[in-house]
Amino acid sequence: MNDKTMTADEVVSRLRSGMTLGIGGWGSRRKPMALVRALLRSDVTDLTIVSYGGPDVGMLAAAGRIRKLVAPFVTLDSIPLEPHYRAAREAGAFALMEIDEAMFMWGLRAAAHRLPFLPVRAGIGSDVMRVNPGLRTVTSPYEDRETFVAMPALALDAALVHLNRADRLGNGQYLGPDPYFDDLFCEAADAAYVSCERIVDTAELTKEAPPQSLLVQRHTVTGVVEAPGGAHFTSCAPDYGRDEAGQREYASTPWPEFAARYLGGGLYDRDPE
């Protein structure tokens, strides 16, 4: 059993342009923003991003790093539509595969199980099939003969997720109300990198929380980064809530101006209050 701790910059040094990159969290909740910031400071580009999108997608889109996006939505939660994503999408800056939330989950699950696709009812009878002409259907071989969407696997070259606690071996724990499918992102990826609020000894993980809170298992994790406040300005319950003032500043500031401060150091280089 190896010590998998590394820095955010070491994680990004393992990423390459053209990769398919999954980013965990949900909207503006528990996004691995410390890792996203390190990625934005690099020259990695031409990415296919797979995400229940939030500011991770907005920032990468504004910076011109996305070739294709696979997502069911891109939102800041308290601000319904991510403005920097919207601007990039309206400019035709990248290709988009927009699918139903359940289809997205099933795509991750198919990749996690190393299957080419999984059948799902979601999407049948909707415009999802029209706007994604590459999707196919499959008919049950049993007596019911029901038709399903054959959701293709969302196989990832790498995944980035943020959790509340982790140990040095790669076991990751969430303490908030929702796992946000971060385990599936890790299982669907060839390499998975977990940032966390605090690295603790393995025995500490179950002292104050049940074993069921151990969402991510070490065999799926390549590296662990201790990053206090690493989801900021998104939330990381119960450690901290979303920084609404910081999010409003992000949403209302032109990206070049915001990026100069956000990536240059100082702004948000602190633990959230």
Coordinates of C-alpha atoms in Angstrom, one line a residue:
M1 CA 0.0 0.0 0.0
N2 CA 1.6 3.2 -1.2
D3 CA 1.5 6.8 -0.1
K4 CA -0.4 8.5 -3.0
T5 CA -0.1 12.1 -1.8
M6 CA 0.9 14.7 -4.3
T7 CA 0.4 18.4 -5.1
A8 CA -2.2 19.9 -7.4
D9 CA 0.6 20.8 -9.9
E10 CA 1.9 17.2 -9.8
V11 CA -1.6 16.1 -10.7
V12 CA -1.8 18.4 -13.7
S13 CA 1.6 17.4 -14.9
R14 CA 0.1 14.0 -15.5
L15 CA -2.7 15.4 -17.7
R16 CA -2.3 15.8 -21.5
S17 CA -4.0 17.9 -24.1
G18 CA -6.7 16.0 -25.9
M19 CA -7.7 13.9 -22.9
T20 CA -11.2 13.1 -21.8
L21 CA -11.4 14.5 -18.3
G22 CA -14.2 13.9 -15.8
I23 CA -14.9 16.4 -13.1
G24 CA -16.9 15.5 -10.0
G25 CA -19.3 17.5 -7.9
W26 CA -22.6 18.9 -9.0
G27 CA -23.3 22.4 -10.2
S28 CA -21.7 24.7 -7.7
R29 CA -21.3 22.0 -5.0
R30 CA -18.1 20.3 -4.0
K31 CA -16.2 21.0 -7.2
P32 CA -12.4 20.3 -7.2
M33 CA -11.6 24.0 -7.8
A34 CA -8.0 23.8 -6.5
L35 CA -7.3 21.2 -9.2
V36 CA -9.2 23.2 -11.8
R37 CA -7.2 26.3 -11.0
A38 CA -3.9 24.3 -11.4
L39 CA -5.2 23.0 -14.7
L40 CA -6.0 26.5 -15.8
R41 CA -2.4 27.6 -15.0
S42 CA -1.1 24.9 -17.3
D43 CA -1.1 24.7 -21.1
V44 CA -3.3 21.6 -21.2
T45 CA -6.1 22.2 -23.7
D46 CA -8.3 20.5 -26.4
L47 CA -10.1 18.6 -23.6
T48 CA -13.3 16.6 -23.7
I49 CA -14.9 17.5 -20.3
V50 CA -17.5 15.2 -18.7
S51 CA -19.3 17.0 -15.8
Y52 CA -22.5 17.8 -14.0
G53 CA -21.3 21.2 -14.8
G54 CA -20.6 24.2 -12.6
P55 CA -17.9 26.8 -12.5
D56 CA -15.4 24.1 -13.5
V57 CA -16.9 24.1 -16.9
G58 CA -17.5 27.8 -17.0
M59 CA -13.8 28.6 -16.3
L60 CA -12.4 26.0 -18.7
A61 CA -14.8 27.2 -21.4
A62 CA -13.9 30.8 -20.9
A63 CA -10.2 29.9 -21.1
G64 CA -10.7 28.1 -24.4
R65 CA -9.6 24.7 -23.0
I66 CA -12.7 22.7 -24.1
R67 CA -13.1 20.9 -27.4
K68 CA -16.2 19.0 -26.4
L69 CA -18.5 19.0 -23.4
V70 CA -20.6 16.1 -22.2
A71 CA -23.1 17.4 -19.6
P72 CA -26.7 17.4 -18.5
F73 CA -26.5 21.0 -17.4
V74 CA -24.1 23.7 -16.4
T75 CA -25.3 25.8 -13.4
L76 CA -24.1 27.8 -10.4
D77 CA -27.2 26.7 -8.5
S78 CA -28.1 30.0 -7.0
I79 CA -27.4 31.5 -10.5
P80 CA -29.3 29.1 -12.7
L81 CA -27.2 29.3 -15.9
E82 CA -23.4 29.5 -15.7
P83 CA -22.7 32.8 -17.6
H84 CA -19.2 32.1 -18.8
Y85 CA -20.3 28.7 -20.2
R86 CA -23.3 30.4 -21.9
A87 CA -21.1 33.0 -23.5
A88 CA -18.7 30.4 -24.9
R89 CA -21.5 28.1 -26.0
E90 CA -23.3 31.0 -27.8
A91 CA -20.0 31.7 -29.6
G92 CA -19.8 28.1 -30.8
A93 CA -16.5 27.6 -29.0
F94 CA -16.9 23.9 -28.4
A95 CA -19.1 20.9 -29.3
L96 CA -21.8 19.8 -26.9
M97 CA -23.4 16.5 -26.0
E98 CA -26.3 17.5 -23.8
I99 CA -28.1 14.5 -22.2
D100 CA -30.5 13.7 -19.5
E101 CA -29.1 13.5 -15.9
A102 CA -29.9 9.8 -15.7
M103 CA -28.4 9.0 -19.0
F104 CA -25.2 10.7 -17.9
M105 CA -25.1 8.6 -14.7
W106 CA -25.7 5.5 -16.8
G107 CA -22.8 6.4 -19.1
L108 CA -20.5 6.7 -16.1
R109 CA -21.8 3.4 -14.7
A110 CA -21.2 1.7 -18.0
A111 CA -17.6 3.0 -18.1
A112 CA -17.1 1.9 -14.4
H113 CA -18.2 -1.6 -15.3
R114 CA -16.1 -1.5 -18.5
L115 CA -19.2 -2.1 -20.6
P116 CA -19.7 -0.4 -24.0
F117 CA -23.2 0.9 -23.1
L118 CA -26.1 0.4 -20.7
P119 CA -29.8 0.5 -21.6
V120 CA -31.8 3.3 -20.0
R121 CA -35.4 4.5 -20.3
A122 CA -34.4 8.2 -19.9
G123 CA -34.4 10.1 -23.1
I124 CA -37.0 8.0 -24.9
G125 CA -39.6 10.3 -26.4
S126 CA -37.6 13.5 -25.8
D127 CA -35.5 15.8 -28.0
V128 CA -32.4 14.3 -26.5
M129 CA -32.4 11.8 -29.3
R130 CA -32.9 14.5 -31.9
V131 CA -30.0 16.7 -30.7
N132 CA -27.7 13.7 -30.3
P133 CA -28.2 11.8 -33.6
G134 CA -25.3 9.5 -32.7
L135 CA -27.3 7.9 -29.9
R136 CA -28.8 4.5 -30.7
T137 CA -31.6 2.5 -29.2
V138 CA -31.7 -1.2 -28.3
T139 CA -34.6 -3.6 -28.0
S140 CA -35.0 -6.0 -25.1
P141 CA -34.4 -9.6 -26.2
Y142 CA -37.1 -10.8 -23.8
E143 CA -40.8 -11.0 -24.2
D144 CA -41.4 -7.4 -23.2
R145 CA -39.6 -6.2 -26.4
E146 CA -39.2 -2.8 -24.8
T147 CA -37.0 -0.2 -26.5
F148 CA -34.3 1.6 -24.5
V149 CA -31.6 4.2 -25.2
A150 CA -28.3 2.5 -25.5
M151 CA -26.3 5.0 -23.5
P152 CA -22.6 4.7 -24.5
A153 CA -20.0 4.5 -21.8
L154 CA -18.4 7.8 -20.7
A155 CA -14.9 6.4 -20.4
L156 CA -12.5 8.9 -18.9
D157 CA -8.7 9.2 -19.3
A158 CA -8.7 11.0 -15.9
A159 CA -11.0 12.2 -13.2
L160 CA -10.8 15.0 -10.7
V161 CA -13.0 15.0 -7.5
H162 CA -13.0 16.8 -4.2
L163 CA -14.0 15.1 -0.9
N164 CA -14.1 16.1 2.8
R165 CA -11.5 13.7 4.1
A166 CA -9.1 11.2 2.6
D167 CA -6.2 9.1 3.8
R168 CA -2.8 8.8 2.1
L169 CA -3.7 5.5 0.4
G170 CA -6.6 7.0 -1.6
N171 CA -9.7 6.2 0.5
G172 CA -12.0 9.2 0.3
Q173 CA -14.9 10.2 2.5
Y174 CA -17.8 12.5 2.0
L175 CA -19.5 14.0 5.1
G176 CA -22.2 16.1 3.3
P177 CA -25.7 15.2 2.2
D178 CA -24.9 13.8 -1.3
P179 CA -22.1 11.8 -2.9
Y180 CA -22.7 13.5 -6.3
F181 CA -21.5 10.3 -8.1
D182 CA -17.9 11.0 -7.4
D183 CA -17.3 7.3 -6.9
L184 CA -18.5 6.7 -10.5
F185 CA -16.2 9.3 -11.9
C186 CA -13.2 7.6 -10.2
E187 CA -14.3 4.1 -11.3
A188 CA -14.9 5.3 -14.9
A189 CA -11.4 6.8 -15.2
D190 CA -8.0 5.3 -16.1
A191 CA -6.5 7.6 -13.4
A192 CA -8.4 9.4 -10.6
Y193 CA -7.2 12.3 -8.5
V194 CA -8.9 13.2 -5.2
S195 CA -8.4 16.5 -3.5
C196 CA -9.7 16.8 0.1
E197 CA -10.1 19.3 2.9
R198 CA -7.9 17.2 5.1
I199 CA -5.8 14.1 5.0
V200 CA -6.2 11.9 8.1
D201 CA -5.0 8.5 9.2
T202 CA -7.1 5.7 7.9
A203 CA -8.5 4.8 11.4
E204 CA -9.7 8.4 11.7
L205 CA -12.1 8.1 8.7
T206 CA -14.6 6.0 10.6
K207 CA -14.2 7.5 14.1
E208 CA -16.9 10.1 13.6
A209 CA -18.7 8.9 10.5
P210 CA -20.1 5.5 9.4
P211 CA -18.2 3.2 6.9
Q212 CA -20.9 4.1 4.3
S213 CA -19.3 7.5 4.1
L214 CA -16.2 6.0 2.6
L215 CA -17.3 6.9 -1.0
V216 CA -14.1 6.4 -2.9
Q217 CA -11.9 3.3 -2.5
R218 CA -8.2 3.3 -2.8
H219 CA -7.9 0.9 -5.7
T220 CA -9.6 3.5 -7.9
V221 CA -7.4 6.4 -6.9
T222 CA -4.1 7.4 -8.4
G223 CA -3.3 10.5 -6.3
V224 CA -4.5 12.4 -3.2
V225 CA -4.1 16.2 -2.7
E226 CA -4.6 17.9 0.6
A227 CA -6.3 21.2 -0.3
P228 CA -8.1 23.0 2.5
G229 CA -10.8 25.2 1.0
G230 CA -10.2 23.3 -2.3
A231 CA -13.8 23.5 -3.4
H232 CA -14.2 27.2 -2.8
F233 CA -16.1 29.2 -4.0
T234 CA -18.4 26.2 -4.4
S235 CA -19.7 24.4 -1.3
C236 CA -18.2 21.5 0.6
A237 CA -20.8 20.7 3.3
P238 CA -20.5 20.4 6.2
D239 CA -17.0 22.1 6.1
Y240 CA -18.4 25.3 4.5
G241 CA -21.2 26.6 2.3
R242 CA -21.0 28.2 -1.1
D243 CA -19.4 31.7 -1.1
E244 CA -22.3 33.5 -2.6
A245 CA -20.4 36.9 -2.8
G246 CA -17.4 35.2 -4.4
Q247 CA -19.7 33.4 -6.9
R248 CA -21.5 36.6 -7.8
E249 CA -18.2 38.4 -8.4
Y250 CA -17.1 35.5 -10.7
A251 CA -20.4 35.6 -12.6
S252 CA -20.4 39.3 -13.1
T253 CA -16.7 39.9 -14.0
P254 CA -15.4 39.5 -17.5
W255 CA -13.2 36.4 -17.6
P256 CA -9.9 38.0 -18.5
E257 CA -10.2 40.3 -15.6
F258 CA -11.3 37.6 -13.2
A259 CA -8.7 35.1 -14.4
A260 CA -5.8 37.6 -13.8
R261 CA -6.7 37.7 -10.2
Y262 CA -8.0 34.2 -9.7
L263 CA -5.0 32.5 -11.3
G264 CA -2.4 35.1 -10.4
G265 CA -2.6 34.4 -6.6
G266 CA -4.3 36.2 -3.8
L267 CA -7.9 35.9 -4.7
Y268 CA -9.3 32.8 -3.0
D269 CA -5.9 31.7 -1.9
R270 CA -7.3 31.2 1.6
D271 CA -9.5 28.9 3.6
P272 CA -13.2 29.8 3.2
E273 CA -14.7 31.6 6.1

